[in-house]
Coordinates of C-alpha atoms and ligand atoms in Angstrom, one line a residue:
X1 CA -83.0 -159.9 150.2
X2 CA -83.8 -158.1 153.5
X3 CA -85.7 -155.3 151.8
X4 CA -88.2 -157.3 149.8
X5 CA -91.7 -155.5 149.8
X6 CA -90.0 -152.1 150.7
X7 CA -89.9 -149.2 148.3
X8 CA -86.9 -146.9 148.3
X9 CA -86.3 -143.4 146.9
X10 CA -82.8 -142.2 146.3
X11 CA -82.5 -138.7 145.4
X12 CA -79.6 -137.9 143.0
X13 CA -79.6 -141.7 142.3
X14 CA -78.5 -141.5 138.7
X15 CA -74.8 -141.2 139.1
X16 CA -72.0 -141.2 141.8
X17 CA -72.7 -142.4 145.2
X18 CA -76.4 -142.3 144.5
X19 CA -76.1 -144.9 141.7
X20 CA -74.4 -147.3 143.9
X21 CA -76.9 -146.8 146.7
X22 CA -79.7 -147.6 144.2
X23 CA -77.9 -150.8 142.8
X24 CA -77.3 -151.9 146.5
X25 CA -80.7 -151.5 147.8
X26 CA -82.2 -153.2 144.6
X27 CA -79.9 -156.1 145.2
X28 CA -81.3 -156.3 148.8
X29 CA -84.8 -156.6 147.1
X30 CA -86.2 -153.1 147.6
X31 CA -88.1 -151.5 144.5
X32 CA -86.0 -148.4 143.8
X33 CA -86.9 -145.0 142.7
X34 CA -84.1 -143.1 140.9
X35 CA -84.5 -139.5 141.4
X36 CA -82.4 -137.1 139.2
X37 CA -82.8 -133.5 138.0
X38 CA -80.8 -133.1 134.7
X39 CA -78.8 -136.2 133.8
X40 CA -81.4 -138.6 132.3
X41 CA -79.0 -140.7 130.4
X42 CA -77.1 -141.5 133.7
X43 CA -80.4 -142.3 135.5
X44 CA -81.5 -144.6 132.4
X45 CA -78.1 -146.4 132.8
X46 CA -78.8 -147.0 136.5
X47 CA -82.3 -148.3 135.8
X48 CA -81.1 -150.5 133.1
X49 CA -78.2 -151.8 135.3
X50 CA -80.7 -152.7 138.1
X51 CA -83.2 -154.4 135.7
X52 CA -80.1 -156.3 134.2
X53 CA -79.5 -157.8 137.5
X54 CA -83.0 -158.8 137.9
X55 CA -84.0 -155.9 140.2
X56 CA -87.0 -153.6 140.1
X57 CA -86.7 -149.9 139.8
X58 CA -88.3 -146.8 138.2
X59 CA -87.3 -143.2 137.4
X60 CA -88.5 -140.2 139.5
X61 CA -87.3 -137.0 137.9
X62 CA -87.7 -134.0 140.0
X63 CA -85.8 -131.1 141.4
X64 CA -85.4 -131.4 145.1
X65 CA -84.6 -127.7 145.5
X66 CA -88.2 -126.8 144.3
X67 CA -90.8 -127.8 147.2
X68 CA -93.7 -127.8 144.6
X69 CA -91.8 -130.3 142.3
X70 CA -91.0 -132.4 145.5
X71 CA -94.7 -132.6 146.5
X72 CA -95.9 -133.6 143.1
X73 CA -93.2 -136.1 142.4
X74 CA -93.8 -137.8 145.8
X75 CA -97.5 -138.0 145.1
X76 CA -96.8 -139.5 141.6
X77 CA -94.5 -142.1 143.3
X78 CA -97.3 -143.1 145.8
X79 CA -99.9 -143.3 143.3
X80 CA -97.8 -145.4 140.7
X81 CA -96.0 -147.5 143.2
X82 CA -96.1 -147.7 147.0
X83 CA -95.3 -145.0 149.5
X84 CA -91.9 -144.7 150.2
X85 CA -90.5 -146.8 153.0
X86 CA -86.7 -145.8 152.8
X87 CA -85.7 -142.3 151.8
X88 CA -82.1 -141.6 151.0
X89 CA -81.5 -137.9 150.8
X90 CA -78.4 -138.0 148.8
X91 CA -78.8 -135.2 146.1
X92 CA -76.1 -132.6 146.5
X93 CA -74.2 -129.9 144.8
X94 CA -71.3 -127.7 145.5
X95 CA -70.8 -123.9 144.6
X96 CA -67.4 -123.4 146.1
X97 CA -65.6 -120.1 146.6
X98 CA -64.0 -118.1 149.5
X99 CA -66.5 -116.4 151.7
X100 CA -65.4 -112.8 150.9
X101 CA -66.4 -113.4 147.2
X102 CA -69.3 -115.9 147.6
X103 CA -72.5 -114.6 146.0
X104 CA -75.7 -115.0 147.9
X105 CA -77.1 -117.1 145.1
X106 CA -74.3 -119.7 145.7
X107 CA -75.4 -119.9 149.2
X108 CA -78.9 -120.2 148.4
X109 CA -78.5 -123.0 145.7
X110 CA -76.4 -125.1 148.0
X111 CA -78.8 -124.7 150.9
X112 CA -81.8 -125.3 148.8
X113 CA -80.4 -128.6 147.3
X114 CA -78.7 -130.0 150.1
X115 CA -80.6 -129.0 153.1
X116 CA -83.9 -127.8 152.2
X117 CA -84.3 -130.7 149.6
X118 CA -83.7 -133.1 152.5
X119 CA -86.4 -131.4 154.5
X120 CA -89.1 -131.2 151.9
X121 CA -88.4 -134.8 150.7
X122 CA -88.5 -136.2 154.2
X123 CA -91.7 -134.1 155.0
X124 CA -93.5 -135.7 151.9
X125 CA -92.1 -139.1 152.6
X126 CA -92.8 -139.4 156.4
X127 CA -96.7 -139.2 156.2
X128 CA -96.6 -142.6 154.5
X129 CA -94.0 -144.0 156.8
X130 CA -96.0 -142.9 160.0
X131 CA -99.0 -144.7 158.6
X132 CA -97.0 -147.8 158.2
X133 CA -95.3 -147.3 161.5
X134 CA -92.0 -148.1 159.9
X135 CA -89.4 -146.1 157.8
X136 CA -85.8 -145.2 157.2
X137 CA -84.4 -141.8 156.4
X138 CA -80.8 -141.6 155.7
X139 CA -79.4 -138.2 155.0
X140 CA -76.1 -137.8 153.2
X141 CA -73.9 -135.3 155.0
X142 CA -70.2 -134.8 154.5
X143 CA -66.8 -134.8 156.5
X144 CA -66.8 -131.2 155.5
X145 CA -69.9 -130.5 157.9
X146 CA -67.5 -131.5 160.8
X147 CA -64.2 -130.4 159.8
X148 CA -65.1 -127.3 157.8
X149 CA -63.2 -126.4 154.6
X150 CA -61.9 -123.0 153.2
X151 CA -63.9 -122.3 150.2
X152 CA -67.2 -124.3 151.3
X153 CA -68.9 -122.2 154.0
X154 CA -72.1 -122.8 152.1
X155 CA -71.5 -126.6 151.9
X156 CA -70.2 -127.0 155.3
X157 CA -73.1 -125.2 156.7
X158 CA -75.8 -127.3 154.8
X159 CA -74.0 -130.5 155.7
X160 CA -73.6 -129.6 159.4
X161 CA -77.4 -128.5 159.2
X162 CA -78.4 -131.9 158.1
X163 CA -76.8 -133.4 161.2
X164 CA -78.8 -131.3 163.5
X165 CA -81.9 -131.7 161.5
X166 CA -81.4 -135.6 161.6
X167 CA -81.1 -135.6 165.5
X168 CA -84.3 -133.5 165.7
X169 CA -86.3 -135.7 163.2
X170 CA -85.0 -138.8 164.9
X171 CA -86.6 -137.7 168.1
X172 CA -89.9 -136.8 166.4
X173 CA -90.3 -139.9 164.4
X174 CA -88.9 -142.6 166.9
X175 CA -92.4 -143.3 168.3
X176 CA -93.5 -144.6 164.9
X177 CA -90.4 -146.8 164.4
X178 CA -88.9 -144.5 161.7
X179 CA -85.2 -144.0 162.1
X180 CA -83.3 -141.0 160.9
X181 CA -79.6 -141.3 160.4
X182 CA -76.7 -139.6 158.5
X183 CA -74.0 -141.1 156.5
X184 CA -70.8 -138.7 156.2
X185 CA -68.6 -139.7 153.5
X186 CA -65.0 -138.4 153.2
X187 CA -63.4 -137.9 149.7
X188 CA -65.1 -140.3 147.3
X189 CA -64.3 -140.8 143.7
X190 CA -67.2 -139.3 141.8
X191 CA -68.0 -136.4 139.3
X192 CA -68.0 -134.2 142.4
X193 CA -64.4 -134.6 143.1
X194 CA -63.2 -135.1 139.6
X195 CA -62.0 -131.6 139.2
X196 CA -59.5 -132.0 142.0
X197 CA -56.0 -131.6 140.8
X198 CA -53.4 -134.3 141.3
X199 CA -51.6 -132.1 143.9
X200 CA -54.8 -131.6 145.9
X201 CA -55.7 -135.4 145.6
X202 CA -52.1 -136.1 147.1
X203 CA -52.6 -133.5 149.9
X204 CA -55.9 -135.1 150.7
X205 CA -54.5 -138.7 150.7
X206 CA -52.0 -137.6 153.1
X207 CA -54.7 -136.9 155.6
X208 CA -56.4 -140.2 155.3
X209 CA -55.0 -142.9 157.5
X210 CA -56.2 -145.6 155.1
X211 CA -54.2 -143.9 152.3
X212 CA -56.8 -143.7 149.5
X213 CA -60.0 -141.8 148.5
X214 CA -63.0 -143.9 148.9
X215 CA -65.3 -145.4 146.2
X216 CA -69.1 -144.9 145.9
X217 CA -69.6 -148.5 146.9
X218 CA -68.0 -148.0 150.2
X219 CA -70.7 -145.3 151.0
X220 CA -73.4 -147.5 149.6
X221 CA -72.6 -150.3 152.0
X222 CA -73.1 -147.9 155.1
X223 CA -76.4 -146.7 153.6
X224 CA -77.6 -150.4 153.1
X225 CA -76.9 -151.2 156.7
X226 CA -78.8 -148.1 158.0
X227 CA -81.8 -149.1 155.5
X228 CA -81.8 -152.7 156.8
X229 CA -84.0 -154.0 159.6
X230 CA -80.5 -154.9 161.3
X231 CA -80.1 -151.0 162.2
X232 CA -83.5 -150.7 163.8
X233 CA -82.1 -149.6 167.2
X234 CA -79.9 -147.0 165.7
X235 CA -81.3 -143.4 165.3
X236 CA -80.0 -139.9 165.3
X237 CA -76.5 -141.1 164.5
X238 CA -73.9 -140.4 161.8
X239 CA -71.9 -143.2 160.3
X240 CA -68.6 -141.8 159.0
X241 CA -67.2 -143.4 155.8
X242 CA -63.9 -141.5 155.5
X243 CA -60.8 -143.9 155.7
X244 CA -60.2 -142.4 159.3
X245 CA -59.7 -138.8 158.1
X246 CA -62.1 -137.6 160.8
X247 CA -62.6 -139.8 164.0
X248 CA -65.0 -137.6 166.0
X249 CA -68.7 -138.1 166.9
Ligands
NDP1 P1 -72.5 -136.1 142.0 O1 -72.0 -134.8 141.7 O2 -71.7 -137.3 141.4 O3 -74.0 -136.5 141.8 C1 -74.9 -135.6 142.2 C2 -76.3 -136.2 142.2 O4 -77.2 -135.3 142.7 C3 -76.7 -136.2 140.7 O5 -77.5 -137.4 140.5 C4 -77.6 -135.2 140.6 O6 -78.6 -135.3 139.5 C5 -78.3 -135.0 141.7 N1 -78.7 -133.7 142.1 C6 -78.1 -132.4 142.2 N2 -78.8 -131.5 142.3 C7 -80.3 -132.1 142.2 C8 -81.4 -131.5 142.4 N3 -81.7 -130.1 142.6 N4 -82.6 -132.4 142.5 C9 -82.4 -133.6 142.2 N5 -81.2 -134.1 142.1 C10 -80.1 -133.5 142.1 O7 -72.3 -136.3 143.5 P2 -71.7 -137.5 144.6 O8 -72.2 -138.8 144.3 O9 -70.3 -137.3 144.7 O10 -72.4 -136.9 146.0 C11 -73.7 -137.5 146.4 C12 -73.9 -136.8 147.8 O11 -72.7 -137.3 148.7 C13 -74.0 -135.5 147.9 O12 -74.9 -135.0 148.8 C14 -72.7 -134.9 148.4 O13 -72.7 -133.7 148.9 C15 -72.2 -136.0 149.3 N6 -70.8 -136.3 149.4 C16 -70.0 -136.4 148.4 C17 -68.6 -136.5 148.6 C18 -67.6 -137.0 147.6 O14 -66.5 -136.9 147.9 N7 -68.1 -137.2 146.4 C19 -68.1 -136.4 150.0 C20 -69.1 -136.2 151.0 C21 -70.4 -136.1 150.8 P3 -78.2 -135.2 137.9 O15 -77.5 -136.5 137.5 O16 -79.5 -135.1 137.3 O17 -77.5 -134.0 137.7

């Protein structure tokens, strides 16, 4: 129970990767805030699963793409619970399409959720971490931010942007013992990848040395390590969880 006494917030914690991150951090003893924007039943399910395992969690619904909602949501958390010690910027969306036909609104929505959301949540959470002189910020990027992908210029730009933001934040916050890192999943079985056809899945599998798509638990394990005291000397890094499909830095 290495996170006893810590409060964690996982954006997009109701389902998919975020849900497994919530479960894992709660098992490590953290009090876990489950953020979501629409799917309250998935978030309640996550809450009940944590409570069923003897953990402590609470719901924190707000839209990470809306800076005013982030500010008030984070204030509510600090008032009702503790200031956040561990922030996992996991909320993400895709709005795919070839660039020639991509609407500016599809670009904006992806940027607002995946990149600006991580900025505003981190900005709100870091004040409390700076006071406590301890913190963990973990940004969920993607293998697509490193490889690129036709049909995902918006998503690839947002995810690559997170890597640069992480490195700059790591430098700004290191003096207060706050580490900032990325986790970069490859293809993981969640709602986000559920619309892939069997042909596309097969083509993806062929590019993965370990021969299979990943599970949300695989990503949660990496987040758990970066949230733990064991990772205290690691900052500004990206931990790739992709079955070997990308092996660069
Ligand atoms: P899902 O589509 O399964 O879940 C997305 C989560 O994000 C949901 O909980 C959703 O909330 C939440 N969310 C979306 N928009 C907002 C918003 N504006 N405010 C707050 N919460 C929001 O995604 P995954 O679990 O697959 O992905 C999680 C993260 O991992 C994302 O950042 C994604 O880009 C990244 N990733 C995923 C990969 C994959 O293969 N699955 C690969 C690489 C990276 P609600 O339930 O209320 O809709």
